[in-house]
Coordinates of N, CA and C and ligand atoms in Angstrom, one line a residue:
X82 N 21.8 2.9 32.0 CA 20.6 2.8 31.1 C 20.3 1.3 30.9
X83 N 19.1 0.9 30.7 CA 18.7 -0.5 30.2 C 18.8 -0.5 29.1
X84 N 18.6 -2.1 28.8 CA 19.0 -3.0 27.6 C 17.7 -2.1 26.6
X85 N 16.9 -1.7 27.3 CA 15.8 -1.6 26.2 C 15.4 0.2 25.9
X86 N 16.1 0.4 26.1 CA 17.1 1.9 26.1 C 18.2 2.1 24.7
X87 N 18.5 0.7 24.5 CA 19.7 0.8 23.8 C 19.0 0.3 22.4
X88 N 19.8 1.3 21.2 CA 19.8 1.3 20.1 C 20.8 0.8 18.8
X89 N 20.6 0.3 18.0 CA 21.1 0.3 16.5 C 21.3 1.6 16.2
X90 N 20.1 2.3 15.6 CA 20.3 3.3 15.1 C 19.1 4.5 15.7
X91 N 19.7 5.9 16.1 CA 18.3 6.6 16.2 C 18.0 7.7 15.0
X92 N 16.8 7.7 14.6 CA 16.0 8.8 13.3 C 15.8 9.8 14.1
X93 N 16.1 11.1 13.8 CA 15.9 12.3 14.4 C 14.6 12.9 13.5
X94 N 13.6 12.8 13.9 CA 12.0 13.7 13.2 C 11.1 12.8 12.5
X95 N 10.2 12.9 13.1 CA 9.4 12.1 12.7 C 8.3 12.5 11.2
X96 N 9.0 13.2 9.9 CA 8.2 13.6 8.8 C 8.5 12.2 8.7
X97 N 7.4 12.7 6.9 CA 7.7 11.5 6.1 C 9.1 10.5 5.9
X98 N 10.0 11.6 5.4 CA 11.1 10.7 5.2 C 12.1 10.2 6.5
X99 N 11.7 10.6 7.9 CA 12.2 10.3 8.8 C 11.4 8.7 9.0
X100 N 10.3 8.8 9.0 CA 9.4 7.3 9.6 C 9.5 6.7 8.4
X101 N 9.9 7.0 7.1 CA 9.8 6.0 6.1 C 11.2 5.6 6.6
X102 N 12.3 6.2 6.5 CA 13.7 5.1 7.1 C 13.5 4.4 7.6
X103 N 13.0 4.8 9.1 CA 12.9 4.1 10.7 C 12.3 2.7 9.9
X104 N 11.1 3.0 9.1 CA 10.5 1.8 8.6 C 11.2 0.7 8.0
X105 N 12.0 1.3 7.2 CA 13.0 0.3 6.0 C 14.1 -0.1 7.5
X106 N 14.8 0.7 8.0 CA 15.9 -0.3 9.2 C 15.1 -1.1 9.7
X107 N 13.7 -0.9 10.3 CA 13.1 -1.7 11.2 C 12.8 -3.1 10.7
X108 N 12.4 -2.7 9.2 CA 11.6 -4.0 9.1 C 13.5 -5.1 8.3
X109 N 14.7 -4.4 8.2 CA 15.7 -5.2 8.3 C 16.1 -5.4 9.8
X110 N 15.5 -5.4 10.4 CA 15.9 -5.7 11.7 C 16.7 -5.3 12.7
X111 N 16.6 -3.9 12.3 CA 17.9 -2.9 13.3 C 16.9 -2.4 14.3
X112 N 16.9 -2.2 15.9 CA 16.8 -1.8 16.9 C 16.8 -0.1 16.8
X113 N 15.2 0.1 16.3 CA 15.8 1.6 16.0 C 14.5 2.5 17.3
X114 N 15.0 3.6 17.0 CA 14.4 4.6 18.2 C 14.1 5.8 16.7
X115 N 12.7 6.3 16.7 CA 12.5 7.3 16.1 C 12.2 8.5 17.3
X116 N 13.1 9.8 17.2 CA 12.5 11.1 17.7 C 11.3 12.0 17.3
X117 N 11.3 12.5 17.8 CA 10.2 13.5 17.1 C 10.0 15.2 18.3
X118 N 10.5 15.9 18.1 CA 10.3 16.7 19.1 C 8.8 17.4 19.6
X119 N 7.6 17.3 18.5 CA 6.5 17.5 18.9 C 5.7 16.6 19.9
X120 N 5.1 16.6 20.9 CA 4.4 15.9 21.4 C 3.4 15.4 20.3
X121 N 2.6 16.2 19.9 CA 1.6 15.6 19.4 C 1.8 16.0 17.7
X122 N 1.0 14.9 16.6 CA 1.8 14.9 15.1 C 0.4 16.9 14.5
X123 N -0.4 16.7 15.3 CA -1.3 18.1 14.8 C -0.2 19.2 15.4
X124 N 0.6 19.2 16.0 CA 1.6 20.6 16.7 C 2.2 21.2 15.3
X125 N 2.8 20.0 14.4 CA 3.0 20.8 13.0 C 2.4 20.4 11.7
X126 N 1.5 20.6 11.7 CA 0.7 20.0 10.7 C 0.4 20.8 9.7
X127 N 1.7 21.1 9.0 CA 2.2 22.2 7.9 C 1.8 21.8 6.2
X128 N 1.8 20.8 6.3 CA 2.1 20.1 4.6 C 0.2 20.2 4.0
X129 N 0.4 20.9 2.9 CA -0.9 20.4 2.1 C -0.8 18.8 1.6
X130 N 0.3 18.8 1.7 CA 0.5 16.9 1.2 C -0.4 16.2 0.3
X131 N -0.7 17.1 -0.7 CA -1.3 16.6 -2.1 C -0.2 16.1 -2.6
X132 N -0.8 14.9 -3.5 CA 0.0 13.6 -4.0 C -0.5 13.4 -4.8
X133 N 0.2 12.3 -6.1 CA -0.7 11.3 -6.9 C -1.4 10.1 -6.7
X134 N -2.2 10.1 -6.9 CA -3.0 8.5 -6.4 C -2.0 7.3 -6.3
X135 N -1.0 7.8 -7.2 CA 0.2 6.0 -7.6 C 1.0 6.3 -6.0
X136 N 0.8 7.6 -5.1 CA 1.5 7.3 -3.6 C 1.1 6.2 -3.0
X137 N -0.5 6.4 -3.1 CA -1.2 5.5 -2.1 C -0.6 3.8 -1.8
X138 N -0.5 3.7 -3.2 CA -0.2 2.3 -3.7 C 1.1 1.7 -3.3
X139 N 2.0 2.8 -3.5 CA 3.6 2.9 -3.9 C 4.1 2.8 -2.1
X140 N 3.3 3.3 -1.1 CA 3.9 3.5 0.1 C 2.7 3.0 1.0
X141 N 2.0 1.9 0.6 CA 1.1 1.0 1.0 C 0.0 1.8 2.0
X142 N -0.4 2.7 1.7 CA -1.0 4.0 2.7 C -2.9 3.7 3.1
X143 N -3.2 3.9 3.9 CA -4.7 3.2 4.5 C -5.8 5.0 4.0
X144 N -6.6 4.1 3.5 CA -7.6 5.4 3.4 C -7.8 6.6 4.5
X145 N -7.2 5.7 5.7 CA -7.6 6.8 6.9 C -6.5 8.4 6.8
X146 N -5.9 7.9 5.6 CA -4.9 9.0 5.9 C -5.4 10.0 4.8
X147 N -6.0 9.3 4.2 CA -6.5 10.8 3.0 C -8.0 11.6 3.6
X148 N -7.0 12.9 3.2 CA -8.3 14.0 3.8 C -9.5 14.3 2.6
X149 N -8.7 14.1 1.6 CA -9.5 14.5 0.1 C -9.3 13.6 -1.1
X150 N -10.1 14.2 -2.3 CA -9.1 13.7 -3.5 C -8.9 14.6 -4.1
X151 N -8.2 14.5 -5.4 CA -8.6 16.0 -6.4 C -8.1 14.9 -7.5
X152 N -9.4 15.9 -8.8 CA -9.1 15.7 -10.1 C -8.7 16.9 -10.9
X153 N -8.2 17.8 -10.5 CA -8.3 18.8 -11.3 C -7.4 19.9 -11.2
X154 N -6.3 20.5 -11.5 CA -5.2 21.1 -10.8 C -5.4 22.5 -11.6
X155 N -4.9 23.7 -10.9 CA -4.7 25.0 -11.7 C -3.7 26.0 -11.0
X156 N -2.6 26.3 -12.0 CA -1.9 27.0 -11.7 C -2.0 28.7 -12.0
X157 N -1.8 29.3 -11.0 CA -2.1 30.7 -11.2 C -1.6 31.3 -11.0
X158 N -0.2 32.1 -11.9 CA 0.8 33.6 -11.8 C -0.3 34.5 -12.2
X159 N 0.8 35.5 -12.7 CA 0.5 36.8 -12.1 C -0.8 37.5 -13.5
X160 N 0.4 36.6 -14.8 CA -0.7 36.5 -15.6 C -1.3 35.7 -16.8
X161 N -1.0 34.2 -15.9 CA -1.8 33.3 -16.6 C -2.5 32.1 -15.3
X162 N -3.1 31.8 -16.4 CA -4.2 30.9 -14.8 C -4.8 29.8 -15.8
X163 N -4.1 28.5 -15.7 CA -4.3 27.4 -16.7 C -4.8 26.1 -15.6
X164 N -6.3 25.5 -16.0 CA -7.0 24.5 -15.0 C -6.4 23.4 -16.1
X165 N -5.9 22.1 -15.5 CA -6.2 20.8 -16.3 C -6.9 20.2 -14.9
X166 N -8.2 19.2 -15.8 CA -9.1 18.7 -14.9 C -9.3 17.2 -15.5
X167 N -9.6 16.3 -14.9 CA -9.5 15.4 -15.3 C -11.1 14.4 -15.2
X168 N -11.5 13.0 -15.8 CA -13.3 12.9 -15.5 C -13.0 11.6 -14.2
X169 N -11.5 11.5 -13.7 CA -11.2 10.4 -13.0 C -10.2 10.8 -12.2
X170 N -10.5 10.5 -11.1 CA -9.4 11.5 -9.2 C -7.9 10.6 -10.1
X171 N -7.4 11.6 -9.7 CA -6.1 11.4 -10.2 C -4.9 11.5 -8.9
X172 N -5.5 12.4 -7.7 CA -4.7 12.4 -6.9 C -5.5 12.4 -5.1
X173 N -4.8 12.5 -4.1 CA -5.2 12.4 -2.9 C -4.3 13.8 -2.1
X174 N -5.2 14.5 -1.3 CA -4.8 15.5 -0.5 C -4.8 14.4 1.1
X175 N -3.7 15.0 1.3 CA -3.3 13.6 2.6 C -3.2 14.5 3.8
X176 N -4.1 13.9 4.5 CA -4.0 14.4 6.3 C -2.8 14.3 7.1
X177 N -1.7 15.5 7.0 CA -0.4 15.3 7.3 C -0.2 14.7 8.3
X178 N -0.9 14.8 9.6 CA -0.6 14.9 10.9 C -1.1 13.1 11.0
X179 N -2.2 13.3 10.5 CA -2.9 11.3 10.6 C -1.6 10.5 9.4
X180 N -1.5 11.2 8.4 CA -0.1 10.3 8.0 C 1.0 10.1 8.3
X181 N 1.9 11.0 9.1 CA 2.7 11.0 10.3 C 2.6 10.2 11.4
X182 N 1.2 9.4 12.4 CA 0.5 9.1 13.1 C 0.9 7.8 12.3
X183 N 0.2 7.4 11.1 CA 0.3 6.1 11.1 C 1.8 5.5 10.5
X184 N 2.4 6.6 10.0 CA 4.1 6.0 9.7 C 4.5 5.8 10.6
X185 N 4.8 6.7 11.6 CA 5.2 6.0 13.1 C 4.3 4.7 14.0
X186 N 3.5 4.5 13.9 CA 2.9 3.0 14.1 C 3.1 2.1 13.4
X187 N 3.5 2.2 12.1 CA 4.4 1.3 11.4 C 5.9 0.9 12.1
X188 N 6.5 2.0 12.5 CA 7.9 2.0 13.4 C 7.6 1.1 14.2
X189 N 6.4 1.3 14.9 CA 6.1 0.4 15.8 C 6.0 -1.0 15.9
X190 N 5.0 -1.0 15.0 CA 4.6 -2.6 14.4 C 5.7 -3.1 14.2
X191 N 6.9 -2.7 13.2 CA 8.0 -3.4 13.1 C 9.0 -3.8 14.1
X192 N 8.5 -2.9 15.3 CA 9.6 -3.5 16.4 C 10.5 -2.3 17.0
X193 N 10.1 -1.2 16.1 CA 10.9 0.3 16.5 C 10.4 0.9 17.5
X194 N 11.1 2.2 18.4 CA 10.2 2.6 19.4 C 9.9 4.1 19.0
X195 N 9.0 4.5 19.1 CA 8.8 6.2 18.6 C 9.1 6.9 19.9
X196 N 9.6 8.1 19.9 CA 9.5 8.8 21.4 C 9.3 10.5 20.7
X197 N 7.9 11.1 21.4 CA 7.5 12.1 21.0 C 7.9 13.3 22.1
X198 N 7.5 14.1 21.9 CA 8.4 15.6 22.7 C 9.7 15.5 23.0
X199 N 10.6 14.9 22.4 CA 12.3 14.6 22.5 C 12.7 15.5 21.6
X200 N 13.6 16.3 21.7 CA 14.2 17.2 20.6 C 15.8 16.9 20.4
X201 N 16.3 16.3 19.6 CA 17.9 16.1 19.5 C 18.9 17.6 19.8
X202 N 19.9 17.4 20.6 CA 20.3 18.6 20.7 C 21.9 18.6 20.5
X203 N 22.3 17.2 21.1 CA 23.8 16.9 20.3 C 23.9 16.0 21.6
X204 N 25.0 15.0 20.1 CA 25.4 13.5 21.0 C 26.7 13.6 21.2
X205 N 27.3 12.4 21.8 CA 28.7 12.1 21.8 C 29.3 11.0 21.5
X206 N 30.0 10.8 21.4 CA 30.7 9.9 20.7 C 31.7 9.0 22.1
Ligands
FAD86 C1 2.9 25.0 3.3 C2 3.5 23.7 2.8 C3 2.7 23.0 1.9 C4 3.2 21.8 1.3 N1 2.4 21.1 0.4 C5 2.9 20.0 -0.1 C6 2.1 19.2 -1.0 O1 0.9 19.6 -1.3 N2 2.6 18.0 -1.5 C7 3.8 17.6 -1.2 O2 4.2 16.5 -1.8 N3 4.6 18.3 -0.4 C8 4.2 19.4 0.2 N4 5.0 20.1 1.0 C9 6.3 19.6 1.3 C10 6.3 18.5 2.3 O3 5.5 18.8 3.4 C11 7.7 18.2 2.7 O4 8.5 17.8 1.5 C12 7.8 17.0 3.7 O5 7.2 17.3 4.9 C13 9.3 16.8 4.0 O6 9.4 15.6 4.8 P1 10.6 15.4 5.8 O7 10.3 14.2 6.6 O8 11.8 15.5 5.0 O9 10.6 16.7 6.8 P2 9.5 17.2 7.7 O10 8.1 16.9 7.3 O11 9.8 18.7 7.9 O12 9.7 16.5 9.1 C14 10.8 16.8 9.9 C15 10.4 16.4 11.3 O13 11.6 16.5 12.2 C16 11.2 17.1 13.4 N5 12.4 17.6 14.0 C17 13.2 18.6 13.4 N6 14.3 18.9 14.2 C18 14.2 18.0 15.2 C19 15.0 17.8 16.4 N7 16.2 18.5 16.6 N8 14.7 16.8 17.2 C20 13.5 16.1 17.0 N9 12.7 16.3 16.0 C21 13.0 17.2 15.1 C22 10.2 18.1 13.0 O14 9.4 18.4 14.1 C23 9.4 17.3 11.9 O15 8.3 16.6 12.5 C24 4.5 21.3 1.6 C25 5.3 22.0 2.5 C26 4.8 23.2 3.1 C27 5.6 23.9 4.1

C-alpha cells in the first residue's frame, strides 16, 4: 500500500457526527480517511434535519445547506394539537444530503480524504 493510503485515524460514516470528528482530527492535524458506504450523500437522505437558527452559527454552516426556515412549530397527539409561532424564523430545515456534501469537503479542505461507496466490514489488528 502507499504512503498516501496510510492513516492516523479512519471515521466510519459519513453523518453529521462522523464528518464533524473527521473535521476536529483534521483540522488538529491527524491524517484521517472518512468512510461512507453510500456512493452518493442523496442515497440516504433520511433526516428532516430541522434545527435552531443558533446551529447555523454554532457549526459555521453556508446558506447553501438550508432547504427552509420555520417560525412556527406544532405538536400533534392523539388529543391535543398545540402551534407556538413566532413574528421572527427561529429555525432552519437543513438539506440533509447538501449538508453531508459540504461537511465532508470540509474533511477535505482540512487535509482529510473522504472515500464514498466503502462500507467498513472488519479490520485487524
Ligand atoms: C425520519 C427522520 C427525521 C429526522 N428529523 C430530524 C430533525 O428534524 N432534526 C434533527 O436534529 N434530527 C432529525 N433526525 C435525526 C438525525 O437525522 C440524526 O440524529 C443524525 O442523522 C445522526 O447523525 P449520525 O452522524 O450520528 O448518524 P447518521 O446520520 O445515521 O450517519 C451515519 C452514516 O454512516 C454510514 N454508515 C453506516 N454504517 C457504515 C459502514 N459499515 N461503513 C460505511 N459507512 C457506514 C451511513 O450510511 C450514514 O451515512 C431525524 C431522523 C430520521 C430518521
Amino acid at each position: 500500500m502507499n504512503s498516501e493510503n496510510h492513516f492516523n485515524i479512519v471515521v466510519i460514516g459519513a453523518g453529521p457526527a462522523g464528518c464533524q470528528c473527521a473535521i476536529s482530527l483534521a483540522k488538529l492535524g491527524y491524517k484521517i480517511l472518512l468512510v461512507e458506504q453510500h456512493e452518493i450523500f442523496q442515497k440516504n437522505d433520511f433526516s428532516s434535519a430541522a434545527t435552531p437558527l443558533e446551529t447555523l452559527d454554532k457549526f459555521d454552516l453556508p446558506e447553501t445547506v438550508v432547504g427552509s426556515y420555520w417560525q412556527k412549530i406544532s405538536i400533534v397527539t392523539t388529543n391535543v394539537h398545540q402551534t407556538w409561532a413566532s413574528p421572527k424564523i427561529l429555525g432552519a430545515v437543513l438539506n440533509f444530503a447538501k449538508l453531508r456534501a459540504f461537511l465532508a469537503g470540509e474533511v477535505e479542505t482540512y487535509g482529510g480524504r473522504v472515500w464514498m461507496g466503502c462500507r467498513y466490514t472488519r479490520h485487524f489488528q
